[in-house]
CSV table of C-alpha atoms and ligand atoms in Angstrom, one decimal:
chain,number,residue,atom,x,y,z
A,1087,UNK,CA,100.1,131.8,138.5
A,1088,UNK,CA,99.6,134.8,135.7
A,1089,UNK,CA,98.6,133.5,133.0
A,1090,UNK,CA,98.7,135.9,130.0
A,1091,UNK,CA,97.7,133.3,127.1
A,1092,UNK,CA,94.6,134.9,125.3
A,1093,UNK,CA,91.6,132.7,126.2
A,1094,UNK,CA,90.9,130.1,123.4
A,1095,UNK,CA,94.5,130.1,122.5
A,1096,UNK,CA,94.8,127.1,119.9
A,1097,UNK,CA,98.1,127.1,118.0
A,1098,UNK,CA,98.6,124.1,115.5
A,1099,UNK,CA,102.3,122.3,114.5
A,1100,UNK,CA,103.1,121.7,111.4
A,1101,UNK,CA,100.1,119.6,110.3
A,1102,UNK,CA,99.8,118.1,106.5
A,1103,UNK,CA,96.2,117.6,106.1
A,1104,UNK,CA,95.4,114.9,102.9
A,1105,UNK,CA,92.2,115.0,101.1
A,1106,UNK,CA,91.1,111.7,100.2
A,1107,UNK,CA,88.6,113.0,97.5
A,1108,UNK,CA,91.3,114.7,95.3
A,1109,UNK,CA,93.1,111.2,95.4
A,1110,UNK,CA,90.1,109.8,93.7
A,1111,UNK,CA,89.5,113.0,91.6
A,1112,UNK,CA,93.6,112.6,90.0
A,1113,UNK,CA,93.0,108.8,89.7
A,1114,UNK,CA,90.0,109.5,87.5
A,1115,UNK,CA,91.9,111.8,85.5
A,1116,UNK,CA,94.4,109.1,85.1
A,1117,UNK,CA,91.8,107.1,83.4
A,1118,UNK,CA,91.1,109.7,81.2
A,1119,UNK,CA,94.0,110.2,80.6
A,1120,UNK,CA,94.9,106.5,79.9
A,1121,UNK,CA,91.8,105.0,79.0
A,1122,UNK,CA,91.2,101.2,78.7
A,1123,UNK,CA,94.7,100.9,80.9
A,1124,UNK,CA,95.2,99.3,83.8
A,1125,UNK,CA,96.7,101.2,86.8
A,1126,UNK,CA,99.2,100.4,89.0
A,1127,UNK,CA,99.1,103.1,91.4
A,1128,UNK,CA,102.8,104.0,92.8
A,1129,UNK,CA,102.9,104.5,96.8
A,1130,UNK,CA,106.2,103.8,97.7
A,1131,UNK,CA,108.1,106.2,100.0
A,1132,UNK,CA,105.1,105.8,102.0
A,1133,UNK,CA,103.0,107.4,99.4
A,1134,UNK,CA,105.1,109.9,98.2
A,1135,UNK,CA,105.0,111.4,102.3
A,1136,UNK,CA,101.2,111.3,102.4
A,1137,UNK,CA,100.9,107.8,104.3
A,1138,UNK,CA,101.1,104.8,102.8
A,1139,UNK,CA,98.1,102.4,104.4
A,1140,UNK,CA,95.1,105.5,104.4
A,1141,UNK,CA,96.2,106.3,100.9
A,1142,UNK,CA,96.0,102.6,99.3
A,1143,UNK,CA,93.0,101.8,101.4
A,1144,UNK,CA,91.3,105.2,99.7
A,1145,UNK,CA,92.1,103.6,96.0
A,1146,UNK,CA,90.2,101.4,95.8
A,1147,UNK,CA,90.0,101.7,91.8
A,1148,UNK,CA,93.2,100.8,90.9
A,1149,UNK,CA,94.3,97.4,89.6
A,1150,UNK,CA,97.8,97.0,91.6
A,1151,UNK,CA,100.3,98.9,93.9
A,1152,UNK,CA,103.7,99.6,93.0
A,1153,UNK,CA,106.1,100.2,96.0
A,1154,UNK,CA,110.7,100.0,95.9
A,1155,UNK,CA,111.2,98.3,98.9
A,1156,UNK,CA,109.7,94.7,100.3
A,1157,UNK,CA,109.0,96.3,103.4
A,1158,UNK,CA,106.4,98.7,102.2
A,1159,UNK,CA,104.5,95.8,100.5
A,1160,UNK,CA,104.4,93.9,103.5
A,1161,UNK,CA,102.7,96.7,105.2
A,1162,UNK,CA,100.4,96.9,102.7
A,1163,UNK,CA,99.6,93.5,103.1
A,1164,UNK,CA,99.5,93.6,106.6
A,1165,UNK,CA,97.7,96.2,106.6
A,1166,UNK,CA,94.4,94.2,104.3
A,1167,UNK,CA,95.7,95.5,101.1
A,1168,UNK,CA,95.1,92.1,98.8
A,1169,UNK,CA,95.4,93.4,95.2
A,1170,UNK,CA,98.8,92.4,93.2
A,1171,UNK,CA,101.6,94.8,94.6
A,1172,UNK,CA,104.9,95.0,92.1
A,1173,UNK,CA,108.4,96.0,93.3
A,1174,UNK,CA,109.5,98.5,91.3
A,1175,UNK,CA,113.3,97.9,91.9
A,1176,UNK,CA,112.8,94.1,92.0
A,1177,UNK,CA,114.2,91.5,94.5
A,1178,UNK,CA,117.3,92.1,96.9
A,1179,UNK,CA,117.7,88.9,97.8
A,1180,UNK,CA,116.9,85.3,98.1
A,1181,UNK,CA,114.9,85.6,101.5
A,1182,UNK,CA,112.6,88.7,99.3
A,1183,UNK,CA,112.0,86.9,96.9
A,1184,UNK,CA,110.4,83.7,98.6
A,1185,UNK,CA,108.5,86.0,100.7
A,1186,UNK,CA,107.3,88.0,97.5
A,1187,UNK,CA,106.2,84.7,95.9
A,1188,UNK,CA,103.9,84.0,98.8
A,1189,UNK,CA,102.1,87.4,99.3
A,1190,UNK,CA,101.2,87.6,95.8
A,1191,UNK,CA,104.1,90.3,95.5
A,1192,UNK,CA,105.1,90.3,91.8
A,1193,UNK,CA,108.9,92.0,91.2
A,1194,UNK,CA,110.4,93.3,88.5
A,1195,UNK,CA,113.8,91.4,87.5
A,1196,UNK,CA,116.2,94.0,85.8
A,1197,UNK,CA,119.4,92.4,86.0
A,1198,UNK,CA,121.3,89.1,85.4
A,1199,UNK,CA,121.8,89.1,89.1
A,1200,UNK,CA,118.1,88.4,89.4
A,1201,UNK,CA,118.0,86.3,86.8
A,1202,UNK,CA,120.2,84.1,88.4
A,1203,UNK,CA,118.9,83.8,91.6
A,1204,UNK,CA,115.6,82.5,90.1
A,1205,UNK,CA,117.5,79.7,88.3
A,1206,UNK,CA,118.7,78.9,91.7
A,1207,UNK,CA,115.7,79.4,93.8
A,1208,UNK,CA,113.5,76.8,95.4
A,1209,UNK,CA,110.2,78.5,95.1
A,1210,UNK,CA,106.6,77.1,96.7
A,1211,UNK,CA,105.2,79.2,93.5
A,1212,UNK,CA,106.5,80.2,90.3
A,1213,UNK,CA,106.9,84.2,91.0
A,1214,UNK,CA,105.6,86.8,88.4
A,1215,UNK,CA,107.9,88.7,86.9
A,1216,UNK,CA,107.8,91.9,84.9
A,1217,UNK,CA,111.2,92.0,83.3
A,1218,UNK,CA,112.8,95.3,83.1
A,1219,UNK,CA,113.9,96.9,79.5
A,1220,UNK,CA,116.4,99.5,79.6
A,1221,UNK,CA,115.5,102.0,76.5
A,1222,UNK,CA,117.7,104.9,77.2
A,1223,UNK,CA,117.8,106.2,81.0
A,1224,UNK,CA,121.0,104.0,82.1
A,1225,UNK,CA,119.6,103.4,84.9
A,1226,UNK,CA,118.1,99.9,85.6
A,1227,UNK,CA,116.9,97.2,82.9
A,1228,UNK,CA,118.6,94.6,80.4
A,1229,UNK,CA,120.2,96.2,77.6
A,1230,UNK,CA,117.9,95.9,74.1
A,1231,UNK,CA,120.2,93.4,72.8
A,1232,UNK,CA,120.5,91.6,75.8
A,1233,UNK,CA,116.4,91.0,75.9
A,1234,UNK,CA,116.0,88.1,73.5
A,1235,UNK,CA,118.6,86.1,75.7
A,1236,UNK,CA,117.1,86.7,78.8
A,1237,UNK,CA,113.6,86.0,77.8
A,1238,UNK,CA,114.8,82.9,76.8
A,1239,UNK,CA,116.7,82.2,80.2
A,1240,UNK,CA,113.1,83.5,82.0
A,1241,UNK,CA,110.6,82.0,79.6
A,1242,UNK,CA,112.8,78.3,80.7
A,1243,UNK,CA,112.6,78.6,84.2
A,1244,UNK,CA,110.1,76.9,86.1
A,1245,UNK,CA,110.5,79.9,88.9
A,1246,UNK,CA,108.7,81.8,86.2
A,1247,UNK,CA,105.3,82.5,85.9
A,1248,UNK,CA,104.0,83.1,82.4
A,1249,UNK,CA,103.5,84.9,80.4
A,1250,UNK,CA,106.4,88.0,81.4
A,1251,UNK,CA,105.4,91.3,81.4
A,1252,UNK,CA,107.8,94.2,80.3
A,1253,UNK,CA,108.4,97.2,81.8
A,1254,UNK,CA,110.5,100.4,81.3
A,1255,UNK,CA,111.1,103.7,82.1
A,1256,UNK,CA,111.1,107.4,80.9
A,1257,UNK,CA,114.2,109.7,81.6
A,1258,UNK,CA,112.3,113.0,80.0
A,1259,UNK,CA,108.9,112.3,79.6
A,1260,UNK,CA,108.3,115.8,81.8
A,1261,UNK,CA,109.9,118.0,78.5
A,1262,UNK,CA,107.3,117.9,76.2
A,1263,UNK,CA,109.3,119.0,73.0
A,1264,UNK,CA,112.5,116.4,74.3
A,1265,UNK,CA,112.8,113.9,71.2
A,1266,UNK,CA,114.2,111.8,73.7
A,1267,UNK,CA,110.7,109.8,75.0
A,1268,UNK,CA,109.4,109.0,70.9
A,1269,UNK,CA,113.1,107.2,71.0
A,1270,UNK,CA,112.4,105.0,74.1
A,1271,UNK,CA,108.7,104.1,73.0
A,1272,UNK,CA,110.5,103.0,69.4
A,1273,UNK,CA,113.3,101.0,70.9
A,1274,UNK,CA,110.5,99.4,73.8
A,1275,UNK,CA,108.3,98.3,70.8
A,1276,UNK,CA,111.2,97.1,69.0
A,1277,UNK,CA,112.2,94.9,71.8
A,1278,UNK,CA,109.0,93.9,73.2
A,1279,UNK,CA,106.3,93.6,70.9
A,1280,UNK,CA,106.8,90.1,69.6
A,1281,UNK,CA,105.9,88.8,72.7
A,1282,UNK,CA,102.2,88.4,74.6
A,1283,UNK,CA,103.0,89.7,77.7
A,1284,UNK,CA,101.2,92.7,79.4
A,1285,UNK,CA,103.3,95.9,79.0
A,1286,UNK,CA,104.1,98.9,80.8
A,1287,UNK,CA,106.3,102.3,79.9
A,1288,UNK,CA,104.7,105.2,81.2
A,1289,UNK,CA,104.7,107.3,84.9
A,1290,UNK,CA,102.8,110.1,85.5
A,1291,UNK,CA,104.5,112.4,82.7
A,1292,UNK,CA,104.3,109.8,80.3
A,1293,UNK,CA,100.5,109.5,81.1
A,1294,UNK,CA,99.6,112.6,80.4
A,1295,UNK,CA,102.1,113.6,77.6
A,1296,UNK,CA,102.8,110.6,76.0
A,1297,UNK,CA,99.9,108.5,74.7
A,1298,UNK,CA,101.5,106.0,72.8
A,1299,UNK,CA,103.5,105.1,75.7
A,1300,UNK,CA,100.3,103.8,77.1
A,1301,UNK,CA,100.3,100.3,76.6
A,1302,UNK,CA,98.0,97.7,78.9
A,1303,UNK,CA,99.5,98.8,82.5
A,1304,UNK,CA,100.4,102.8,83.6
A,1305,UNK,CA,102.3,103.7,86.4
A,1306,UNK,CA,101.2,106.7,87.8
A,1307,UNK,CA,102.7,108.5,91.1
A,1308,UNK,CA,102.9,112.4,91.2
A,1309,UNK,CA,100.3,112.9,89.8
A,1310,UNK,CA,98.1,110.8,91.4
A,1311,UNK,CA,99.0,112.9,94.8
A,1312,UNK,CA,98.1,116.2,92.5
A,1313,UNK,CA,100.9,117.6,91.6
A,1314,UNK,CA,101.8,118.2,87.8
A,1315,UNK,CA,104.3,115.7,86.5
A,1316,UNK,CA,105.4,118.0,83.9
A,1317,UNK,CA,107.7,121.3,83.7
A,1318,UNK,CA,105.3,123.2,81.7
A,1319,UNK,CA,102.0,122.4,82.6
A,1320,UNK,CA,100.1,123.2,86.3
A,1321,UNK,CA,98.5,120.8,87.6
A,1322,UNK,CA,95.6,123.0,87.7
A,1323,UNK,CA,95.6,123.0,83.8
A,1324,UNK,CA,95.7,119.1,84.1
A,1325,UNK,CA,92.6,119.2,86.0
A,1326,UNK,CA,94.7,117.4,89.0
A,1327,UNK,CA,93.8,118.5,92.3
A,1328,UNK,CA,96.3,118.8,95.3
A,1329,UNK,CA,96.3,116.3,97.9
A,1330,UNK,CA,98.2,117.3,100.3
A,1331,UNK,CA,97.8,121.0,102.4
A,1332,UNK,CA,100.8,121.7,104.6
A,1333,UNK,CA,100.0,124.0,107.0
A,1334,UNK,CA,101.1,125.7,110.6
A,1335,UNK,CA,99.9,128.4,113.2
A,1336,UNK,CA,101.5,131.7,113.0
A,1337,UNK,CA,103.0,131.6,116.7
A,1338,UNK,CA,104.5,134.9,117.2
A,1339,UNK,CA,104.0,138.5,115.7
A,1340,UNK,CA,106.4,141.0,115.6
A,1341,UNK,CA,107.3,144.8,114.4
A,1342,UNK,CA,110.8,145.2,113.7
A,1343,UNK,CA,112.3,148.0,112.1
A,1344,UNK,CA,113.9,149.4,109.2
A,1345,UNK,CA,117.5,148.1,109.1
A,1346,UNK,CA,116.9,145.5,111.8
A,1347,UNK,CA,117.7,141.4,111.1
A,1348,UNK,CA,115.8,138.4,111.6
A,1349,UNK,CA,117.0,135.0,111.9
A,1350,UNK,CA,120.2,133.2,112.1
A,1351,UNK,CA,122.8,134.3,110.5
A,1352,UNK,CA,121.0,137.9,110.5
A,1353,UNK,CA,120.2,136.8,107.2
A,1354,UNK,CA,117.6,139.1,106.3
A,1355,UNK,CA,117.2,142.4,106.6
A,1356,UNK,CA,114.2,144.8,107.1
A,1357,UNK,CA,114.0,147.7,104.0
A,1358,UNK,CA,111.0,149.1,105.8
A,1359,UNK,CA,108.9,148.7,109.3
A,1360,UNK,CA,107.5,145.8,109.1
A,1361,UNK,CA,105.4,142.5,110.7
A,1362,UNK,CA,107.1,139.5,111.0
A,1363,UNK,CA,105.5,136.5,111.3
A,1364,UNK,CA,106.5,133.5,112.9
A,1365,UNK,CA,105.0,129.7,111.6
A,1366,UNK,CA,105.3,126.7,113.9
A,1367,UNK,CA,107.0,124.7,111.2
A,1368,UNK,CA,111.0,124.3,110.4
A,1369,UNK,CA,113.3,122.1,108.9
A,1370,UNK,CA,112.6,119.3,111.3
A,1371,UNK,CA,109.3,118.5,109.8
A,1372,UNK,CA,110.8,118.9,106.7
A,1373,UNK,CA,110.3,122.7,105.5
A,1374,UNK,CA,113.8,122.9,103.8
A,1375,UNK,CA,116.1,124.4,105.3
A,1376,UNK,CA,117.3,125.2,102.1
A,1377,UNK,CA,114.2,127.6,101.2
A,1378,UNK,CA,115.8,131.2,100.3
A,1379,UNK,CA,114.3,135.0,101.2
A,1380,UNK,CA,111.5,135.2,99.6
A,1381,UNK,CA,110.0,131.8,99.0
A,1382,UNK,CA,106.1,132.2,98.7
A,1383,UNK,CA,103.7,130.9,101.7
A,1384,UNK,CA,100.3,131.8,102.3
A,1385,UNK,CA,98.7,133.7,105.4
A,1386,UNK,CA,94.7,134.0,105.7
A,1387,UNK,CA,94.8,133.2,101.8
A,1388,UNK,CA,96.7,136.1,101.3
A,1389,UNK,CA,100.9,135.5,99.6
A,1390,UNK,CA,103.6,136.3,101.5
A,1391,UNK,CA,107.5,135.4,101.3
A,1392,UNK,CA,109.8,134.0,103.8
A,1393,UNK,CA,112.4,136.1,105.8
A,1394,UNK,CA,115.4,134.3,107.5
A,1395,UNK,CA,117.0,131.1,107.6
A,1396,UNK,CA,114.4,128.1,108.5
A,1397,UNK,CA,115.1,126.8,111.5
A,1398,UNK,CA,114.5,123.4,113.2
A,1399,UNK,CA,111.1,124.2,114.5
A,1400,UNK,CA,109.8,127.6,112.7
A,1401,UNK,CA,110.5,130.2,110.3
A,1402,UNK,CA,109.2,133.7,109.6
A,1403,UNK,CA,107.3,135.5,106.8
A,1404,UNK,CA,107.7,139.2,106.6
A,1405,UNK,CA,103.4,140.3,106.7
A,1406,UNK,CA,103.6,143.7,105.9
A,1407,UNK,CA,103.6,146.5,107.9
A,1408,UNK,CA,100.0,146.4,107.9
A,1409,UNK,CA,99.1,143.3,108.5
A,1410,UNK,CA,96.6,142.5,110.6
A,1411,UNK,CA,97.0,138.8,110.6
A,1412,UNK,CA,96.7,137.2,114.6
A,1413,UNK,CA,98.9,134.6,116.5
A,1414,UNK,CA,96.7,131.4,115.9
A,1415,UNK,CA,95.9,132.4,112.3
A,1416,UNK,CA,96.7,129.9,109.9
A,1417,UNK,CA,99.5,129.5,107.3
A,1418,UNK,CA,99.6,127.6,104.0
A,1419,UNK,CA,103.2,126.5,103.3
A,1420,UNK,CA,102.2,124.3,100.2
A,1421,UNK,CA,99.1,122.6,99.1
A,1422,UNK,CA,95.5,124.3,98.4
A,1423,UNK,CA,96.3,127.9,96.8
A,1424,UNK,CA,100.1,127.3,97.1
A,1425,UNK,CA,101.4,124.6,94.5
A,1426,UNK,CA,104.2,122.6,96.0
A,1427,UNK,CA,105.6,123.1,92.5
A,1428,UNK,CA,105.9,126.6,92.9
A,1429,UNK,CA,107.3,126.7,96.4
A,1430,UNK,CA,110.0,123.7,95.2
A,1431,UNK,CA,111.1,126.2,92.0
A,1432,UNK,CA,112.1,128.9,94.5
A,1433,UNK,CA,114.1,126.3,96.7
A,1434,UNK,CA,115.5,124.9,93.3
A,1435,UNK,CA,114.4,120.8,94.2
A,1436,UNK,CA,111.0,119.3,92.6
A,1437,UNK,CA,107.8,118.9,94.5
A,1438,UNK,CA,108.6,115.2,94.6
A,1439,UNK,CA,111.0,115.9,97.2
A,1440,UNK,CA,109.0,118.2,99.5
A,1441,UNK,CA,105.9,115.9,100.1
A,1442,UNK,CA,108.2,112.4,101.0
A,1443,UNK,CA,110.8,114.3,103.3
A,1444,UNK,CA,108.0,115.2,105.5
A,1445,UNK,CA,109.2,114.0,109.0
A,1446,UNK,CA,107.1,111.7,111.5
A,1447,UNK,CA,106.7,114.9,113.6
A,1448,UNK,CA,104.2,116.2,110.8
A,1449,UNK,CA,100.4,115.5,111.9
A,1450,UNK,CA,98.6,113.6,109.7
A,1451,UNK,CA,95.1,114.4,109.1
A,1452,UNK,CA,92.8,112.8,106.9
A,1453,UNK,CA,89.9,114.9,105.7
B,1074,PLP,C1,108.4,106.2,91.0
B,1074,PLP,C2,108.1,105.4,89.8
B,1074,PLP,C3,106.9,105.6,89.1
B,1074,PLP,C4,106.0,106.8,89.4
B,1074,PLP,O1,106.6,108.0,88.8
B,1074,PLP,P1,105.8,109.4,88.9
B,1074,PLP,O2,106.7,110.3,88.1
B,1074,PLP,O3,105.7,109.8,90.3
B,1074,PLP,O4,104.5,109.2,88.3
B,1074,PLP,C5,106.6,104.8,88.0
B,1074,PLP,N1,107.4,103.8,87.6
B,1074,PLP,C6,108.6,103.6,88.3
B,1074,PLP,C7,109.5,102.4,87.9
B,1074,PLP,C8,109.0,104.3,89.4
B,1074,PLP,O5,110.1,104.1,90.0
């Protein structure tokens, strides 16, 4: 059989390569960021799409895990993880929460809901609990004027470990000149401060832009995967390092013309004669589909823009009519060089969103 493949033809899928060094680098610069604090480092959605066992087993300087579903800390535990794991969302029942109290999973109790299953729960250990403070974000959390009460209730039940630790949460920590954040430290210290427990208000944003929202525990996630948690500020100029490099083979070359289309849709249009390029990655390893003409990706280090709708599989990038970029050359879609910040500004979503809705099909390497 002909075989026209070039010899040495080696063509890579949509791979997400995660450097383990810049995880350590941004959890140092959490520390200096938040000195003295202790740091529950935020993994849930398995890491924020970089992998939720390689990721907690390279932090090994952080004082607890915070995860939002059970599930995710029992594969941390069952996966050798032993340091106190919190759930951020709390308890969804009964069953969770006698399984929490025996793997040393503390939760966070943010309703009377909760509240009254641990009245009602037989318990082989009293479970720790890091009650939940709304200040503002209307989100989860007892009200301000409900706290007293339910410290009371909490502090009485012997399905309580002691002492509570508090916990909020910013809603606009990542606006630097928003008023908004002073108010929620005010009304968390109002409410909070007259008891001894361990306290905790601030995420990434709040880390970094907040300092007085510091407190004994910090939360951070973004940022501890690289990427800047706030609007105005890259996470180069935070000294944070990206984690994750999201990267594919170009797969196909072609000249089109002036005039002609590429894509479904015939969606874009060529103004010139031009290369197109087309990357082994699509929306079903999570490129959005969403991404418009002219969303940034880089080619042998060099910027180019997209051309087409994404499709399931790959998309294109017009090179140039120059180009002399190969099939097998390598493309950058976020990561080292490329923010993710950048690319999610041009698809209108946060970077948050592009590194978790990575799909399984996505090759994990570990570097
Ligand atoms: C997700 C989450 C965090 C981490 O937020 P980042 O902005 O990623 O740092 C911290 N605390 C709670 C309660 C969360 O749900």
């Amino acid at each position: 059989m002909k075989n026209n493949m070039p010899k040495g033809l080696q063509l890579q899928a949509a791979t997400a390569t995660i450097k383990t060094a810049a995880l350590n680098h941004n959890l140092q610069r959490v520390k200096e960021f938040a000195p003295n604090c202790k740091v529950l480092a935020v993994v849930k959605a398995n890491a924020y799409g970089h992998g939720l066992l390689p990721v907690a087993n390279h932090l090994d300087e952080v004082d607890a895990f915070g995860v939002a579903r059970i599930e995710e800390a029992l594969t941390l535990r069952a996966g050798g993880v032993i340091k106190p794991i919190l759930l951020l969302e709390g308890f969804y029942s009964l069953a969770d929460l006698s399984i929490a109290v025996t793997n040393n999973i503390h939760t966070v109790v943010h309703t009377v809901e909760q509240l009254e299953a641990l009245e009602q729960a037989q318990l082989d250990l009293p479970a720790q609990v890091w009650l939940k403070i709304d200040t503002g974000m209307n989100r989860l959390g007892v009200r301000p004027e409900q706290t007293e009460a339910v410290v009371k209730r909490l502090e009485a039940c012997p399905n309580v470990a002691k002492p509570l630790r508090f916990i909020s949460h910013f809603c606009c920590a990542d606006e630097l000149d928003n008023p908004f954040s002073a108010q929620q430290i005010t009304c968390f210290d109002q409410v909070s401060s007259q008891y001894q427990g361990e306290r905790s208000l601030a995420a990434s944003a709040g880390i970094v832009a907040w300092p007085d929202s510091h407190y004994q525990w910090v939360r951070p996630g973004i940022m501890l995967y690289g990427v800047s948690p706030v609007e105005t500020r890259s996470a180069a100029s935070l000294g944070l390092k990206p984690v994750m490099t999201l990267s594919a083979s170009l797969i196909a070359i072609n000249d089109v013309k002036k005039g002609e289309t590429v894509g479904y849709g015939a969606r874009w249009q060529a103004e010139r004669d031009t290369r197109i390029g087309v990357i082994a990655i699509g929306y079903g390893d999570g490129y959005p589909r969403m991404a418009p003409n002219g969303t940034p990706v880089l080619v042998n280090g060099r910027r180019v823009v997209t051309a087409g709708r994404v499709s399931m599989d790959m998309l294109s990038v017009d090179l140039g009519p120059d180009a002399k970029d190969k099939v097998g050359d390598k493309a950058v879609l976020w990561g080292d060089g490329l923010p993710a910040e950048e690319v999610a500004e041009h698809i209108g979503t946060i970077a948050y969103e592009l590194v978790t809705k990575l799909t399984s099909r996505v090759v994990m390497q570990y570097v």
